[in-house]
PDB file of C-alpha atoms in Angstrom:
ATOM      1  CA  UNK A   1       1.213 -29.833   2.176  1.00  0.00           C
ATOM      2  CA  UNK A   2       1.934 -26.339   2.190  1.00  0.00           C
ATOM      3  CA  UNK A   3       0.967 -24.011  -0.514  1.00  0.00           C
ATOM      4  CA  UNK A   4       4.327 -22.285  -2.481  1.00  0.00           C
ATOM      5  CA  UNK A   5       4.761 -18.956  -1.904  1.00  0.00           C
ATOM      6  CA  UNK A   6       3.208 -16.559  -4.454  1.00  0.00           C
ATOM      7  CA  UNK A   7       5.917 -14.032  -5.581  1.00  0.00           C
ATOM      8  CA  UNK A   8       4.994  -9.856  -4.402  1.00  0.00           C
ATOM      9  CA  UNK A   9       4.613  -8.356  -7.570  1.00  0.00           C
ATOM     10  CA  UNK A  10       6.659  -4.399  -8.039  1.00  0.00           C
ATOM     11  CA  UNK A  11       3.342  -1.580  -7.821  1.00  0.00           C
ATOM     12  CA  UNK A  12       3.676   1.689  -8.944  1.00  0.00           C
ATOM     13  CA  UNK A  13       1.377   4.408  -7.984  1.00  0.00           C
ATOM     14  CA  UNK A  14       1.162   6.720 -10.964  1.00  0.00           C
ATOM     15  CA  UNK A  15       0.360   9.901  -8.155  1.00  0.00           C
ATOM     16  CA  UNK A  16       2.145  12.191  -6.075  1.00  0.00           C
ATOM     17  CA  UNK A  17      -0.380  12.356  -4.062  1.00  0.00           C
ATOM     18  CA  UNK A  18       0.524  11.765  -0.302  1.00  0.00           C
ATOM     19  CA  UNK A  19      -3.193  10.859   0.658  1.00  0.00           C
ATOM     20  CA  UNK A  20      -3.019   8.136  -2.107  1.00  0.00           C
ATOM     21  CA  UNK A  21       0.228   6.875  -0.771  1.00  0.00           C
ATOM     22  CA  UNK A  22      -0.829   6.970   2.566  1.00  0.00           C
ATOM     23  CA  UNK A  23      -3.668   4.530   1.182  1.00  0.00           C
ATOM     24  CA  UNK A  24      -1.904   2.121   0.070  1.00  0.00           C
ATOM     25  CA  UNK A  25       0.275   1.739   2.949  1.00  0.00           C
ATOM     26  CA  UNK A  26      -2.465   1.343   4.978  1.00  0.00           C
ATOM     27  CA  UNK A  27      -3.894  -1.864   3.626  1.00  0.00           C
ATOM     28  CA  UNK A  28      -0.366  -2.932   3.010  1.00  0.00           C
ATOM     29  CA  UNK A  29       0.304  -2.705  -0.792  1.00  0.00           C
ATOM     30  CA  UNK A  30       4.167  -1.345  -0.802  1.00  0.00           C
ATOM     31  CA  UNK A  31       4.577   0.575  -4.137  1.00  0.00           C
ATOM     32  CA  UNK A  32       6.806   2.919  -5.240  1.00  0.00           C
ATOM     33  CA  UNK A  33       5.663   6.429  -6.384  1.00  0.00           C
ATOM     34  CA  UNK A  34       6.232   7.582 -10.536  1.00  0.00           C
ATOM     35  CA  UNK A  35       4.002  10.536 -11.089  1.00  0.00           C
ATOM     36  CA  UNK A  36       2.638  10.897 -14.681  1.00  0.00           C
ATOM     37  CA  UNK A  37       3.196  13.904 -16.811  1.00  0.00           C
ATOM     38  CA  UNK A  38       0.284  13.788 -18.531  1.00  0.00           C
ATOM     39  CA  UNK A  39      -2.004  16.451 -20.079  1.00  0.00           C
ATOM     40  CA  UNK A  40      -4.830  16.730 -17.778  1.00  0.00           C
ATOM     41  CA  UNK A  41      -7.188  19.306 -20.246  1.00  0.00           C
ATOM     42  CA  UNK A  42     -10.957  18.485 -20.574  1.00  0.00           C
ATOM     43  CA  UNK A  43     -11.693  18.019 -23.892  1.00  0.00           C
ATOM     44  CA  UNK A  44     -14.512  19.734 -25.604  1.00  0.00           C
ATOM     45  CA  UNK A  45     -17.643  18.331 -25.257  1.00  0.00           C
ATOM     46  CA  UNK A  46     -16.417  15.877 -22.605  1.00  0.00           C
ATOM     47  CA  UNK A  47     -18.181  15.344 -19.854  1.00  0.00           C
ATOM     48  CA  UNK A  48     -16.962  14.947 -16.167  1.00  0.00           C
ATOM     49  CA  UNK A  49     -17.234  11.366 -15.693  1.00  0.00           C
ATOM     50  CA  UNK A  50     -15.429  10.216 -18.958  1.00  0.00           C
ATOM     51  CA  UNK A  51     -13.078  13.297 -18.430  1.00  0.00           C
ATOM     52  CA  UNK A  52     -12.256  11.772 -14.646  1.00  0.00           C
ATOM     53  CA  UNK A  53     -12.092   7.946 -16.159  1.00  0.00           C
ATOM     54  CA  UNK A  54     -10.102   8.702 -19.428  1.00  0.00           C
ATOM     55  CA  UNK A  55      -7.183  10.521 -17.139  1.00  0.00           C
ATOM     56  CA  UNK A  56      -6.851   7.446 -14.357  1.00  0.00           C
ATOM     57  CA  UNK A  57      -6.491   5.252 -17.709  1.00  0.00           C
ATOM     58  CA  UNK A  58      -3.901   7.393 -19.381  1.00  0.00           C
ATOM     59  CA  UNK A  59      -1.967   7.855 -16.084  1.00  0.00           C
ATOM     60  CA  UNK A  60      -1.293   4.059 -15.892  1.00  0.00           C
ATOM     61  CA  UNK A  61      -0.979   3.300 -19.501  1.00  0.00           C
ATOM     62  CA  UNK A  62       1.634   5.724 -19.762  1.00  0.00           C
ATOM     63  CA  UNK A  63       3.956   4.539 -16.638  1.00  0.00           C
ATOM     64  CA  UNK A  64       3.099   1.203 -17.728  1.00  0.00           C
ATOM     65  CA  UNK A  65       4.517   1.402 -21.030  1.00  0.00           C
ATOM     66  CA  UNK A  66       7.831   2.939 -19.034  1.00  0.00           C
ATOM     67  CA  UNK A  67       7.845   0.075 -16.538  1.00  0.00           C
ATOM     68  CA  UNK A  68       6.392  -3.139 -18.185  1.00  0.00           C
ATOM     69  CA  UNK A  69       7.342  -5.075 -15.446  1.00  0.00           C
ATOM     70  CA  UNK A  70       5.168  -3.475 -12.801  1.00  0.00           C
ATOM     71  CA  UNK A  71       1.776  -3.182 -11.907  1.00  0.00           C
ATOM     72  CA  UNK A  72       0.718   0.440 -12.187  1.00  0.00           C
ATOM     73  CA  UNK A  73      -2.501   2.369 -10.885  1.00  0.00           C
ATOM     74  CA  UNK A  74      -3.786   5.260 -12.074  1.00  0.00           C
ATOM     75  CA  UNK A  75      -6.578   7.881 -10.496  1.00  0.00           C
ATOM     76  CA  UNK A  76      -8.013  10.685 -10.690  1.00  0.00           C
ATOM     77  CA  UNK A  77     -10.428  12.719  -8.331  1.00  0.00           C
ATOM     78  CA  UNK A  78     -12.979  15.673  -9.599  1.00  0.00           C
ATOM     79  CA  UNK A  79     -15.273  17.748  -7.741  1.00  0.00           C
ATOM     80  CA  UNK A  80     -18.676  17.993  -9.848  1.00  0.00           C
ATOM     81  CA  UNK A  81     -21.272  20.747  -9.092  1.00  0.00           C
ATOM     82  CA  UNK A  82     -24.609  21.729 -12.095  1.00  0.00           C
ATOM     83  CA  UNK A  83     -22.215  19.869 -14.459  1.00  0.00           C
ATOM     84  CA  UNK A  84     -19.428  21.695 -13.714  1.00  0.00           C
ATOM     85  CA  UNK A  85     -15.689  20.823 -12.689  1.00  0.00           C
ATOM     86  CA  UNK A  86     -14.238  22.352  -9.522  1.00  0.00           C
ATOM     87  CA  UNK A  87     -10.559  21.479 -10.433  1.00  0.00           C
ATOM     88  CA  UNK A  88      -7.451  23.014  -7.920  1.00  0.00           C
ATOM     89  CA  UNK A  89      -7.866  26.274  -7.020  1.00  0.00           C
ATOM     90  CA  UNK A  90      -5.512  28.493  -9.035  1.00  0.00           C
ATOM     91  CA  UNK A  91      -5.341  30.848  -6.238  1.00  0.00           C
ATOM     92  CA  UNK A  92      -6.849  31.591  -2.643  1.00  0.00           C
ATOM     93  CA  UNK A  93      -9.952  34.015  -4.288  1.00  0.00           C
ATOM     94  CA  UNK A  94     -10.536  30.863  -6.168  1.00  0.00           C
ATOM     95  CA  UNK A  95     -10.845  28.628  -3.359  1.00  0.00           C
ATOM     96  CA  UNK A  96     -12.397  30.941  -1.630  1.00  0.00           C
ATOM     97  CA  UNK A  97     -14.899  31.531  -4.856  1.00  0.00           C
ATOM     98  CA  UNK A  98     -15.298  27.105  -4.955  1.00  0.00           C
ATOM     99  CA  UNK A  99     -16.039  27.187  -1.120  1.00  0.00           C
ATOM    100  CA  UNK A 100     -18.660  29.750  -1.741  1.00  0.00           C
ATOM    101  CA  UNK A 101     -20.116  27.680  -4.531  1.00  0.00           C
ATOM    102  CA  UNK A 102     -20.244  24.561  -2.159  1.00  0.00           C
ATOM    103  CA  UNK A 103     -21.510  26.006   0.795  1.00  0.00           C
ATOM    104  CA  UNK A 104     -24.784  24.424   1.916  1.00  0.00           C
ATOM    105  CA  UNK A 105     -25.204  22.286  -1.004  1.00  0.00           C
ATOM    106  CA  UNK A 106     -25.108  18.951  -2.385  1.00  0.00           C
ATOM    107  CA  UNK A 107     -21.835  17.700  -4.600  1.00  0.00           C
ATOM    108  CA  UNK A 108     -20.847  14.675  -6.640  1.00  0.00           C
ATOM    109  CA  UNK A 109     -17.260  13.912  -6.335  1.00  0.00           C
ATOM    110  CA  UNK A 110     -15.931  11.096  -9.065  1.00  0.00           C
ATOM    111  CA  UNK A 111     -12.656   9.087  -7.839  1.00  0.00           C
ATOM    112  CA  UNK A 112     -11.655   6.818 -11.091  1.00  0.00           C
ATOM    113  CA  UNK A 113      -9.018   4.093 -10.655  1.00  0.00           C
ATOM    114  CA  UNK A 114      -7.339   2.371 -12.819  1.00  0.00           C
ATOM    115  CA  UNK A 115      -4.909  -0.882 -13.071  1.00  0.00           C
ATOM    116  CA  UNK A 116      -2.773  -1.343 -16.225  1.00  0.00           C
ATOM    117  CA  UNK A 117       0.161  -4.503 -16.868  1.00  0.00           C
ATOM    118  CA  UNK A 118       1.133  -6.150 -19.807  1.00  0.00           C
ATOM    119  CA  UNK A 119      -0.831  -4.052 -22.159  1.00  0.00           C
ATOM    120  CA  UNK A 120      -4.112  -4.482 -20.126  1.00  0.00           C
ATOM    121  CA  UNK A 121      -5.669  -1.827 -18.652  1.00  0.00           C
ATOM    122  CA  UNK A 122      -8.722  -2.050 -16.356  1.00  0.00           C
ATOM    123  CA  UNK A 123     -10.359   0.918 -14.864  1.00  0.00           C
ATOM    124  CA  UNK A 124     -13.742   1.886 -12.385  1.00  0.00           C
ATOM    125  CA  UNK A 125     -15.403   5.064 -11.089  1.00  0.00           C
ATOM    126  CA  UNK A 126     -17.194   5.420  -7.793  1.00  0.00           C
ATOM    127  CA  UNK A 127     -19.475   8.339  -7.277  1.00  0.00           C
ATOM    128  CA  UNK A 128     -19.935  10.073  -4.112  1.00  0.00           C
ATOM    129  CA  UNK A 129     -22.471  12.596  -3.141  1.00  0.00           C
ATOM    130  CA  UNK A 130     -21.143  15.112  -0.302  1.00  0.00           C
ATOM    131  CA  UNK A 131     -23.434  17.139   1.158  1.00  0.00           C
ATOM    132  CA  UNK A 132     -21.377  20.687   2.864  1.00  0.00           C
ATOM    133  CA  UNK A 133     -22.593  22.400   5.811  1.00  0.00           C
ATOM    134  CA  UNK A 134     -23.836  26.283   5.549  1.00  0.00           C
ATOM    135  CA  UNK A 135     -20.780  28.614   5.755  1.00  0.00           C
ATOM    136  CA  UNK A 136     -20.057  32.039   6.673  1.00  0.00           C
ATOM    137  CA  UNK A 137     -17.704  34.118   4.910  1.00  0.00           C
ATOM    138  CA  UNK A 138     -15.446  34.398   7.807  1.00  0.00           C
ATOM    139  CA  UNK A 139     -15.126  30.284   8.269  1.00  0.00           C
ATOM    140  CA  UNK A 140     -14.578  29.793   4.505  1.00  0.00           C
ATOM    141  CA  UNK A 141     -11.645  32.454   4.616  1.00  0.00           C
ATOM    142  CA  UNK A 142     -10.266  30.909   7.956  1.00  0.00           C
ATOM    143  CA  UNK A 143     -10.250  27.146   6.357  1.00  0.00           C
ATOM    144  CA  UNK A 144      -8.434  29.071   3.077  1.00  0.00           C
ATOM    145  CA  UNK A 145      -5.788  30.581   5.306  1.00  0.00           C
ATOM    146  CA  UNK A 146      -4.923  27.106   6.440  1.00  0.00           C
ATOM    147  CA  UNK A 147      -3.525  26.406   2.861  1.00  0.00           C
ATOM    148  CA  UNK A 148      -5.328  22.917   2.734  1.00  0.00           C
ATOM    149  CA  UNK A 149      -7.386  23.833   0.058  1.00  0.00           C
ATOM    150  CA  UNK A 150      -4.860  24.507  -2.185  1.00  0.00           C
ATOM    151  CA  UNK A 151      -3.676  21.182  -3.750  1.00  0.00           C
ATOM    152  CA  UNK A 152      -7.143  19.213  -3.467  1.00  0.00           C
ATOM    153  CA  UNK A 153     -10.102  19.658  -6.176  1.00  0.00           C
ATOM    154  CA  UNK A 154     -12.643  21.812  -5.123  1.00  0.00           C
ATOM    155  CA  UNK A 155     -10.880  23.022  -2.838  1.00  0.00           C
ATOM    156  CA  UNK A 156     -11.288  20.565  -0.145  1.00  0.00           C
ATOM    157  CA  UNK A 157     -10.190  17.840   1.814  1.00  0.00           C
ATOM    158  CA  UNK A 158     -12.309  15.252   4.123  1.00  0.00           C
ATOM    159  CA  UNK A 159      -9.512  13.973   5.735  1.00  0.00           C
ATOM    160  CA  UNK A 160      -8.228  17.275   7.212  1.00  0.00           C
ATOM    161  CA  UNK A 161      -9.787  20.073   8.427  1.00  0.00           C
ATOM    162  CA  UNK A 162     -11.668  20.001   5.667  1.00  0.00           C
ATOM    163  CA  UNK A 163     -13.976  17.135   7.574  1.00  0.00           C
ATOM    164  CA  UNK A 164     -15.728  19.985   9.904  1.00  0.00           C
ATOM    165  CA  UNK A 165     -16.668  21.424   6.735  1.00  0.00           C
ATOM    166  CA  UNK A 166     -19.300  18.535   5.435  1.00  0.00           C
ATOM    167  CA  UNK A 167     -22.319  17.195   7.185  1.00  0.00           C
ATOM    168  CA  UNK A 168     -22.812  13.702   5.379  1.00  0.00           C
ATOM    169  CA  UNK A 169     -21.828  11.595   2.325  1.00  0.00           C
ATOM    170  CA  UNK A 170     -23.360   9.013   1.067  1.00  0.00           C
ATOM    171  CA  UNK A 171     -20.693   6.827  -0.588  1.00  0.00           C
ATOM    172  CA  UNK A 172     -17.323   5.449  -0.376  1.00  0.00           C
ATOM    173  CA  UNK A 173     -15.221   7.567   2.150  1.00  0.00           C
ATOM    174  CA  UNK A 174     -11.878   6.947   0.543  1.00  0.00           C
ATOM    175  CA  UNK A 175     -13.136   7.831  -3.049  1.00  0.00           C
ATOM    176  CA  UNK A 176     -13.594  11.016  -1.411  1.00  0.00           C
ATOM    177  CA  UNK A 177      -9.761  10.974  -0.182  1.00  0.00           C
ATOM    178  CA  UNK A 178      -8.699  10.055  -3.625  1.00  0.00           C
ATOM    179  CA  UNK A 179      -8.675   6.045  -3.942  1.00  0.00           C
ATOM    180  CA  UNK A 180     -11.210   3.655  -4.169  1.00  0.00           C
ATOM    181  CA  UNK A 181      -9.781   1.095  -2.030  1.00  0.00           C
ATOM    182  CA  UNK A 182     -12.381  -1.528  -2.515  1.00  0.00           C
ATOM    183  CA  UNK A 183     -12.670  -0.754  -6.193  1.00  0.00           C
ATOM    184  CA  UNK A 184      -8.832  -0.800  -6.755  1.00  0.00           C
ATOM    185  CA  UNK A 185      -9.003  -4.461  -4.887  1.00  0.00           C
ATOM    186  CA  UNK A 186     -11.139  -5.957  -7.331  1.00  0.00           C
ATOM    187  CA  UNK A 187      -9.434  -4.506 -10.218  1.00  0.00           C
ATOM    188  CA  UNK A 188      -5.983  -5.655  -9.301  1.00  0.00           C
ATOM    189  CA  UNK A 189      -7.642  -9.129  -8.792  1.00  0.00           C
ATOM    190  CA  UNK A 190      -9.501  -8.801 -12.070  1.00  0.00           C
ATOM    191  CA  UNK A 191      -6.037  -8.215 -13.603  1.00  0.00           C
ATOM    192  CA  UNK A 192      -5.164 -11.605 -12.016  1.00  0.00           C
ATOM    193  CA  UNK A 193      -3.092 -10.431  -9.329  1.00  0.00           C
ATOM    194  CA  UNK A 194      -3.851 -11.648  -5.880  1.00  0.00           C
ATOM    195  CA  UNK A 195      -4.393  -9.625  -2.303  1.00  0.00           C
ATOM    196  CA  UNK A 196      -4.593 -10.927   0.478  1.00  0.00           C
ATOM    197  CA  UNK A 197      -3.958  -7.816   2.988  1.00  0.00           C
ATOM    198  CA  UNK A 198      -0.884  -7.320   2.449  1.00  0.00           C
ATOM    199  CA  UNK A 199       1.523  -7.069  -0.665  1.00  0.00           C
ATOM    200  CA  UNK A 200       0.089  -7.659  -4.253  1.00  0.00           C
ATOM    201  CA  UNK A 201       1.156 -11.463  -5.060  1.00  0.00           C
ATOM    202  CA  UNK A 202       1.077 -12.950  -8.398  1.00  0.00           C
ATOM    203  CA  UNK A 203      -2.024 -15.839  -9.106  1.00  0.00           C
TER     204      UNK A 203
END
């Protein structure tokens, strides 16, 4: 006997990101795109991790309260260095100033995820420790110029030309790009939503 047919379920990526999108499509999950307009400030005394967690959770909370009917996922990517946040770069001395920073050193970055429907949200954070090459002055400049840096935190991206830029990680590669994938699997499936590769299904 065969089994019925579970129904695809409507996903909403809380993100404009196009790395997160391209995600997604890759391991099949279609989903429509609702950015959140959200207040992003750290709040004082709040460190990076909670900082990076509380934002993935507020970003699907709030487009799930819009769209009850979907599944929604939030995230949210920070560049840690001493303790300290390396958000976007406000302007090309900035990047240029977060490059510098980087340069030959070790990094955390923190990718949180989060799933929200029917009131329940359910969230995760992977940590990833990057580890940059040695740069000159001239090759930071040169990757600036490129304008990649400008819409990523810390002023970098490992899935561009950024990639030349670190020697190792030790961690999940697509936290890095922005979304967990294997984290945001369990979560959905947590949730009670199935995936099989390919569209989210309901149980």
């Amino acid at each position: 006997m065969s089994q019925p047919t579970r129904t695809p379920v409507r996903v909403i990526l809380a993100s404009q990101s196009p790395r997160r999108r391209e995600l997604l499509a890759q391991i099949g999950i279609t989903h429509d795109v609702r950015p959140a307009d959200i207040d992003e400030t750290v709040w004082p005394g709040e460190e990076p991790v909670p900082h990076s967690e509380r934002l993935a959770r507020e970003k699907a909370h709030t487009l799930a309260l819009l769209h009850p009917e979907a599944v929604v996922i939030g995230s949210d990517t920070i560049v840690v260095i001493e303790g300290a946040i390396l958000g976007k770069p406000v302007s090309r001395d900035d990047a240029i100033a977060m490059l510098e920073r980087l340069s030959g050193r070790e990094h955390t970055v923190y990718t949180s995820v989060a799933v929200a429907h029917e009131g329940r949200t359910l969230s995760g954070v992977e940590a990833v420790q990057v580890y940059f090459r040695s740069l000159t002055r001239a090759q930071i400049e040169a990757y600036v110029d490129t304008g990649e840096p400008m819409d990523k935190a810390g002023a970098y991206g490992i899935q561009g030309f950024g990639a030349t830029l670190v020697e190792r990680i030790c961690g999940d590669y697509f936290a890095v790009m922005g979304l967990p994938l294997g984290r945001l699997v369990a979560l959905l499936r947590e949730l009670g939503y199935a995936y099989e590769f390919g569209p989210v299904r309901a149980r």
